[in-house]
mmCIF file of C-alpha atoms in Angstrom:
data_model
loop_
_atom_site.group_PDB
_atom_site.id
_atom_site.type_symbol
_atom_site.label_atom_id
_atom_site.label_comp_id
_atom_site.label_asym_id
_atom_site.label_seq_id
_atom_site.Cartn_x
_atom_site.Cartn_y
_atom_site.Cartn_z
ATOM 1 C CA MET A 1 5.317 -15.151 5.762
ATOM 2 C CA ILE A 2 4.634 -11.408 5.732
ATOM 3 C CA ILE A 3 7.413 -9.213 7.095
ATOM 4 C CA TRP A 4 6.676 -5.626 8.083
ATOM 5 C CA SER A 5 7.835 -2.927 10.429
ATOM 6 C CA GLY A 6 5.762 -0.200 12.014
ATOM 7 C CA TRP A 7 2.516 0.310 10.132
ATOM 8 C CA GLY A 8 3.794 -1.344 6.929
ATOM 9 C CA GLY A 9 1.332 -4.218 7.299
ATOM 10 C CA LEU A 10 -1.431 -1.773 6.393
ATOM 11 C CA VAL A 11 -0.299 -2.010 2.755
ATOM 12 C CA ALA A 12 -1.276 -5.688 2.626
ATOM 13 C CA LEU A 13 -4.542 -5.049 4.475
ATOM 14 C CA ILE A 14 -5.527 -2.098 2.265
ATOM 15 C CA THR A 15 -4.664 -4.028 -0.906
ATOM 16 C CA PHE A 16 -6.696 -7.040 0.205
ATOM 17 C CA LEU A 17 -9.699 -4.909 1.191
ATOM 18 C CA CYS A 18 -9.601 -2.958 -2.094
ATOM 19 C CA ALA A 19 -9.510 -6.177 -4.132
ATOM 20 C CA LEU A 20 -12.302 -7.728 -2.061
ATOM 21 C CA THR A 21 -14.492 -4.612 -2.266
ATOM 22 C CA THR A 22 -13.927 -4.242 -6.000
ATOM 23 C CA GLU A 23 -14.796 -7.886 -6.604
ATOM 24 C CA TRP A 24 -17.955 -7.539 -4.523
ATOM 25 C CA LEU A 25 -19.039 -4.346 -6.310
ATOM 26 C CA VAL A 26 -18.369 -5.823 -9.750
ATOM 27 C CA GLU A 27 -20.322 -8.979 -8.901
ATOM 28 C CA MET A 28 -23.215 -6.891 -7.584
ATOM 29 C CA GLN A 29 -23.329 -4.815 -10.797
ATOM 30 C CA THR A 30 -22.832 -7.595 -13.346
ATOM 31 C CA LYS A 31 -24.608 -10.432 -11.484
ATOM 32 C CA ASP A 32 -21.726 -12.587 -12.735
ATOM 33 C CA ARG A 33 -19.606 -14.334 -10.113
ATOM 34 C CA ASP A 34 -16.690 -14.905 -12.511
ATOM 35 C CA TYR A 35 -16.473 -11.427 -14.059
ATOM 36 C CA PHE A 36 -13.721 -10.184 -11.731
ATOM 37 C CA GLN A 37 -11.551 -13.204 -12.535
ATOM 38 C CA ARG A 38 -12.356 -13.219 -16.264
ATOM 39 C CA GLU A 39 -11.860 -9.523 -17.062
ATOM 40 C CA GLY A 40 -8.629 -7.651 -16.382
ATOM 41 C CA TRP A 41 -9.815 -4.135 -15.613
ATOM 42 C CA PRO A 42 -11.460 -4.718 -12.180
ATOM 43 C CA PHE A 43 -8.178 -5.946 -10.661
ATOM 44 C CA MET A 44 -6.350 -2.978 -12.178
ATOM 45 C CA VAL A 45 -8.907 -0.614 -10.643
ATOM 46 C CA ALA A 46 -8.525 -2.327 -7.252
ATOM 47 C CA MET A 47 -4.730 -1.936 -7.344
ATOM 48 C CA LEU A 48 -4.938 1.697 -8.446
ATOM 49 C CA VAL A 49 -7.400 2.502 -5.661
ATOM 50 C CA ALA A 50 -5.104 0.761 -3.155
ATOM 51 C CA ALA A 51 -2.158 2.806 -4.490
ATOM 52 C CA ILE A 52 -4.167 6.027 -4.140
ATOM 53 C CA ILE A 53 -4.980 5.164 -0.519
ATOM 54 C CA VAL A 54 -1.480 3.957 0.430
ATOM 55 C CA TRP A 55 0.461 6.970 -0.894
ATOM 56 C CA PRO A 56 -0.941 9.765 1.331
ATOM 57 C CA LEU A 57 -1.246 7.394 4.286
ATOM 58 C CA SER A 58 2.423 6.431 3.954
ATOM 59 C CA LYS A 59 3.471 10.082 3.668
ATOM 60 C CA TYR A 60 1.572 10.826 6.870
ATOM 61 C CA LEU A 61 2.903 7.812 8.788
ATOM 62 C CA ASN A 62 6.510 8.205 7.594
ATOM 63 C CA ARG A 63 6.777 11.912 8.351
ATOM 64 C CA LYS A 64 9.805 12.929 10.358
ATOM 65 C CA ASN A 65 9.262 14.592 13.693
ATOM 66 C CA GLU A 66 11.180 17.710 14.705
ATOM 67 C CA PRO A 67 14.728 16.778 15.754
ATOM 68 C CA ARG A 68 15.287 17.034 19.497
ATOM 69 C CA GLU A 69 18.521 17.997 21.143
ATOM 70 C CA LEU A 70 19.246 16.037 24.303
ATOM 71 C CA ILE A 71 22.111 16.531 26.729
ATOM 72 C CA ASP A 72 23.707 13.588 28.485
ATOM 73 C CA PRO A 73 23.738 14.500 32.198
ATOM 74 C CA GLN A 74 26.974 12.609 32.915
ATOM 75 C CA SER A 75 29.149 13.756 30.024
ATOM 76 C CA GLY A 76 27.355 16.945 28.990
ATOM 77 C CA GLU A 77 27.482 15.713 25.379
ATOM 78 C CA ARG A 78 24.711 16.935 23.073
ATOM 79 C CA VAL A 79 22.851 14.381 20.982
ATOM 80 C CA ILE A 80 20.331 15.136 18.257
ATOM 81 C CA VAL A 81 17.522 12.564 18.069
ATOM 82 C CA GLU A 82 15.333 12.231 14.973
ATOM 83 C CA SER A 83 12.233 10.060 15.100
ATOM 84 C CA GLY A 84 9.542 8.972 12.696
ATOM 85 C CA GLY A 85 9.360 6.784 9.620
ATOM 86 C CA GLY A 86 10.338 3.142 9.580
ATOM 87 C CA ASN A 87 7.060 1.764 8.186
ATOM 88 C CA SER A 88 7.801 -0.916 5.610
ATOM 89 C CA LEU A 89 6.484 -4.123 4.086
ATOM 90 C CA PHE A 90 9.015 -6.744 2.943
ATOM 91 C CA PHE A 91 11.766 -4.207 3.695
ATOM 92 C CA ILE A 92 10.279 -1.735 1.165
ATOM 93 C CA PRO A 93 9.142 1.611 2.648
ATOM 94 C CA MET A 94 5.387 2.202 2.520
ATOM 95 C CA GLU A 95 5.541 5.145 0.122
ATOM 96 C CA TYR A 96 7.140 2.987 -2.583
ATOM 97 C CA TRP A 97 4.299 0.471 -2.379
ATOM 98 C CA SER A 98 1.908 2.908 -4.046
ATOM 99 C CA TYR A 99 4.088 2.791 -7.176
ATOM 100 C CA ILE A 100 4.454 -0.983 -6.946
ATOM 101 C CA LEU A 101 0.684 -1.470 -6.610
ATOM 102 C CA ALA A 102 0.028 0.783 -9.604
ATOM 103 C CA LEU A 103 2.574 -1.155 -11.675
ATOM 104 C CA ILE A 104 1.036 -4.478 -10.608
ATOM 105 C CA GLY A 105 -2.407 -3.243 -11.601
ATOM 106 C CA VAL A 106 -1.430 -1.869 -15.007
ATOM 107 C CA GLY A 107 0.934 -4.786 -15.674
ATOM 108 C CA SER A 108 -1.710 -7.379 -14.892
ATOM 109 C CA TYR A 109 -4.179 -5.588 -17.174
ATOM 110 C CA LEU A 110 -1.681 -5.515 -20.037
ATOM 111 C CA TRP A 111 -0.866 -9.175 -19.406
ATOM 112 C CA HIS A 112 -4.576 -9.946 -19.517
ATOM 113 C CA LEU A 113 -4.946 -8.093 -22.840
ATOM 114 C CA LYS A 114 -1.984 -9.998 -24.272
ATOM 115 C CA GLY A 115 -3.602 -13.312 -23.345
ATOM 116 C CA SER A 116 -6.996 -12.397 -24.834
#
Protein backbone atom coordinates (compact mmCIF):
# COMPACT_ATOMS: atom_id res chain seq x y z
CA MET A 1 0.00 0.00 0.00
CA ILE A 2 1.33 3.45 -0.91
CA ILE A 3 0.79 6.16 1.68
CA TRP A 4 1.11 9.81 0.70
CA SER A 5 -0.17 13.23 1.62
CA GLY A 6 -0.70 16.18 -0.67
CA TRP A 7 1.26 15.79 -3.88
CA GLY A 8 3.69 13.23 -2.41
CA GLY A 9 2.36 10.49 -4.70
CA LEU A 10 4.07 12.28 -7.58
CA VAL A 11 7.40 10.88 -6.33
CA ALA A 12 6.25 7.33 -7.07
CA LEU A 13 4.76 8.34 -10.43
CA ILE A 14 7.86 10.27 -11.53
CA THR A 15 10.16 7.43 -10.45
CA PHE A 16 8.09 4.86 -12.33
CA LEU A 17 7.92 6.99 -15.48
CA CYS A 18 11.67 7.69 -15.41
CA ALA A 19 12.47 3.98 -15.06
CA LEU A 20 10.01 3.05 -17.81
CA THR A 21 11.29 5.75 -20.18
CA THR A 22 14.92 4.84 -19.53
CA GLU A 23 14.23 1.16 -20.16
CA TRP A 24 12.42 1.99 -23.39
CA LEU A 25 15.21 4.29 -24.62
CA VAL A 26 17.92 1.77 -23.76
CA GLU A 27 16.04 -1.03 -25.53
CA MET A 28 15.55 1.18 -28.59
CA GLN A 29 19.28 2.01 -28.74
CA THR A 30 20.71 -1.44 -27.99
CA LYS A 31 17.99 -3.57 -29.64
CA ASP A 32 18.40 -5.82 -26.60
CA ARG A 33 15.33 -6.41 -24.45
CA ASP A 34 17.36 -7.57 -21.44
CA TYR A 35 20.02 -4.83 -21.39
CA PHE A 36 18.24 -2.68 -18.79
CA GLN A 37 17.94 -5.64 -16.41
CA ARG A 38 21.44 -6.99 -17.11
CA GLU A 39 23.46 -3.77 -16.82
CA GLY A 40 23.45 -1.56 -13.73
CA TRP A 41 23.95 1.91 -15.16
CA PRO A 42 20.54 2.44 -16.86
CA PHE A 43 18.67 2.04 -13.56
CA MET A 44 21.11 4.42 -11.87
CA VAL A 45 20.50 6.99 -14.62
CA ALA A 46 16.73 6.58 -14.23
CA MET A 47 16.93 7.17 -10.46
CA LEU A 48 19.22 10.18 -10.86
CA VAL A 49 16.90 11.72 -13.45
CA ALA A 50 13.93 11.11 -11.13
CA ALA A 51 15.87 12.77 -8.28
CA ILE A 52 16.67 15.77 -10.49
CA ILE A 53 12.98 16.15 -11.35
CA VAL A 54 11.65 15.59 -7.81
CA TRP A 55 13.92 18.09 -6.03
CA PRO A 56 12.81 21.37 -7.66
CA LEU A 57 9.22 20.15 -7.91
CA SER A 58 9.17 19.39 -4.18
CA LYS A 59 10.70 22.78 -3.35
CA TYR A 60 7.96 24.45 -5.38
CA LEU A 61 5.11 22.38 -3.93
CA ASN A 62 6.35 22.58 -0.32
CA ARG A 63 6.92 26.33 -0.30
CA LYS A 64 5.37 28.18 2.60
CA ASN A 65 2.82 30.85 1.85
CA GLU A 66 2.93 34.25 3.54
CA PRO A 67 1.61 33.98 7.11
CA ARG A 68 -1.82 35.55 7.54
CA GLU A 69 -3.05 37.24 10.66
CA LEU A 70 -6.70 36.54 11.41
CA ILE A 71 -8.82 38.04 14.17
CA ASP A 72 -11.50 35.99 15.90
CA PRO A 73 -14.66 38.13 15.76
CA GLN A 74 -16.01 36.83 19.09
CA SER A 75 -12.91 37.05 21.27
CA GLY A 76 -10.83 39.56 19.31
CA GLU A 77 -7.87 37.17 19.62
CA ARG A 78 -5.27 37.33 16.85
CA VAL A 79 -4.18 34.09 15.21
CA ILE A 80 -1.34 33.69 12.73
CA VAL A 81 -2.04 31.02 10.09
CA GLU A 82 0.76 29.50 8.02
CA SER A 83 -0.09 27.29 5.06
CA GLY A 84 1.81 25.26 2.51
CA GLY A 85 3.94 22.14 2.56
CA GLY A 86 2.71 18.79 3.76
CA ASN A 87 3.56 16.79 0.62
CA SER A 88 5.05 13.45 1.60
CA LEU A 89 5.38 9.83 0.53
CA PHE A 90 5.53 7.15 3.25
CA PHE A 91 5.68 9.98 5.81
CA ILE A 92 8.92 11.32 4.25
CA PRO A 93 8.69 14.88 2.86
CA MET A 94 9.04 15.14 -0.92
CA GLU A 95 12.31 17.07 -0.87
CA TYR A 96 14.09 14.23 0.93
CA TRP A 97 13.05 11.75 -1.75
CA SER A 98 15.47 13.30 -4.24
CA TYR A 99 18.35 12.26 -1.96
CA ILE A 100 16.83 8.83 -1.37
CA LEU A 101 16.37 8.23 -5.11
CA ALA A 102 19.96 9.26 -5.82
CA LEU A 103 21.22 6.91 -3.10
CA ILE A 104 19.08 4.06 -4.46
CA GLY A 105 20.46 4.64 -7.94
CA VAL A 106 24.12 4.82 -6.95
CA GLY A 107 23.72 2.02 -4.39
CA SER A 108 22.11 -0.32 -6.89
CA TYR A 109 24.88 0.40 -9.40
CA LEU A 110 27.58 -0.35 -6.83
CA TRP A 111 25.72 -3.50 -5.81
CA HIS A 112 25.58 -4.51 -9.45
CA LEU A 113 29.34 -3.95 -9.84
CA LYS A 114 30.01 -6.02 -6.73
CA GLY A 115 28.00 -8.92 -8.16
CA SER A 116 29.73 -8.80 -11.56
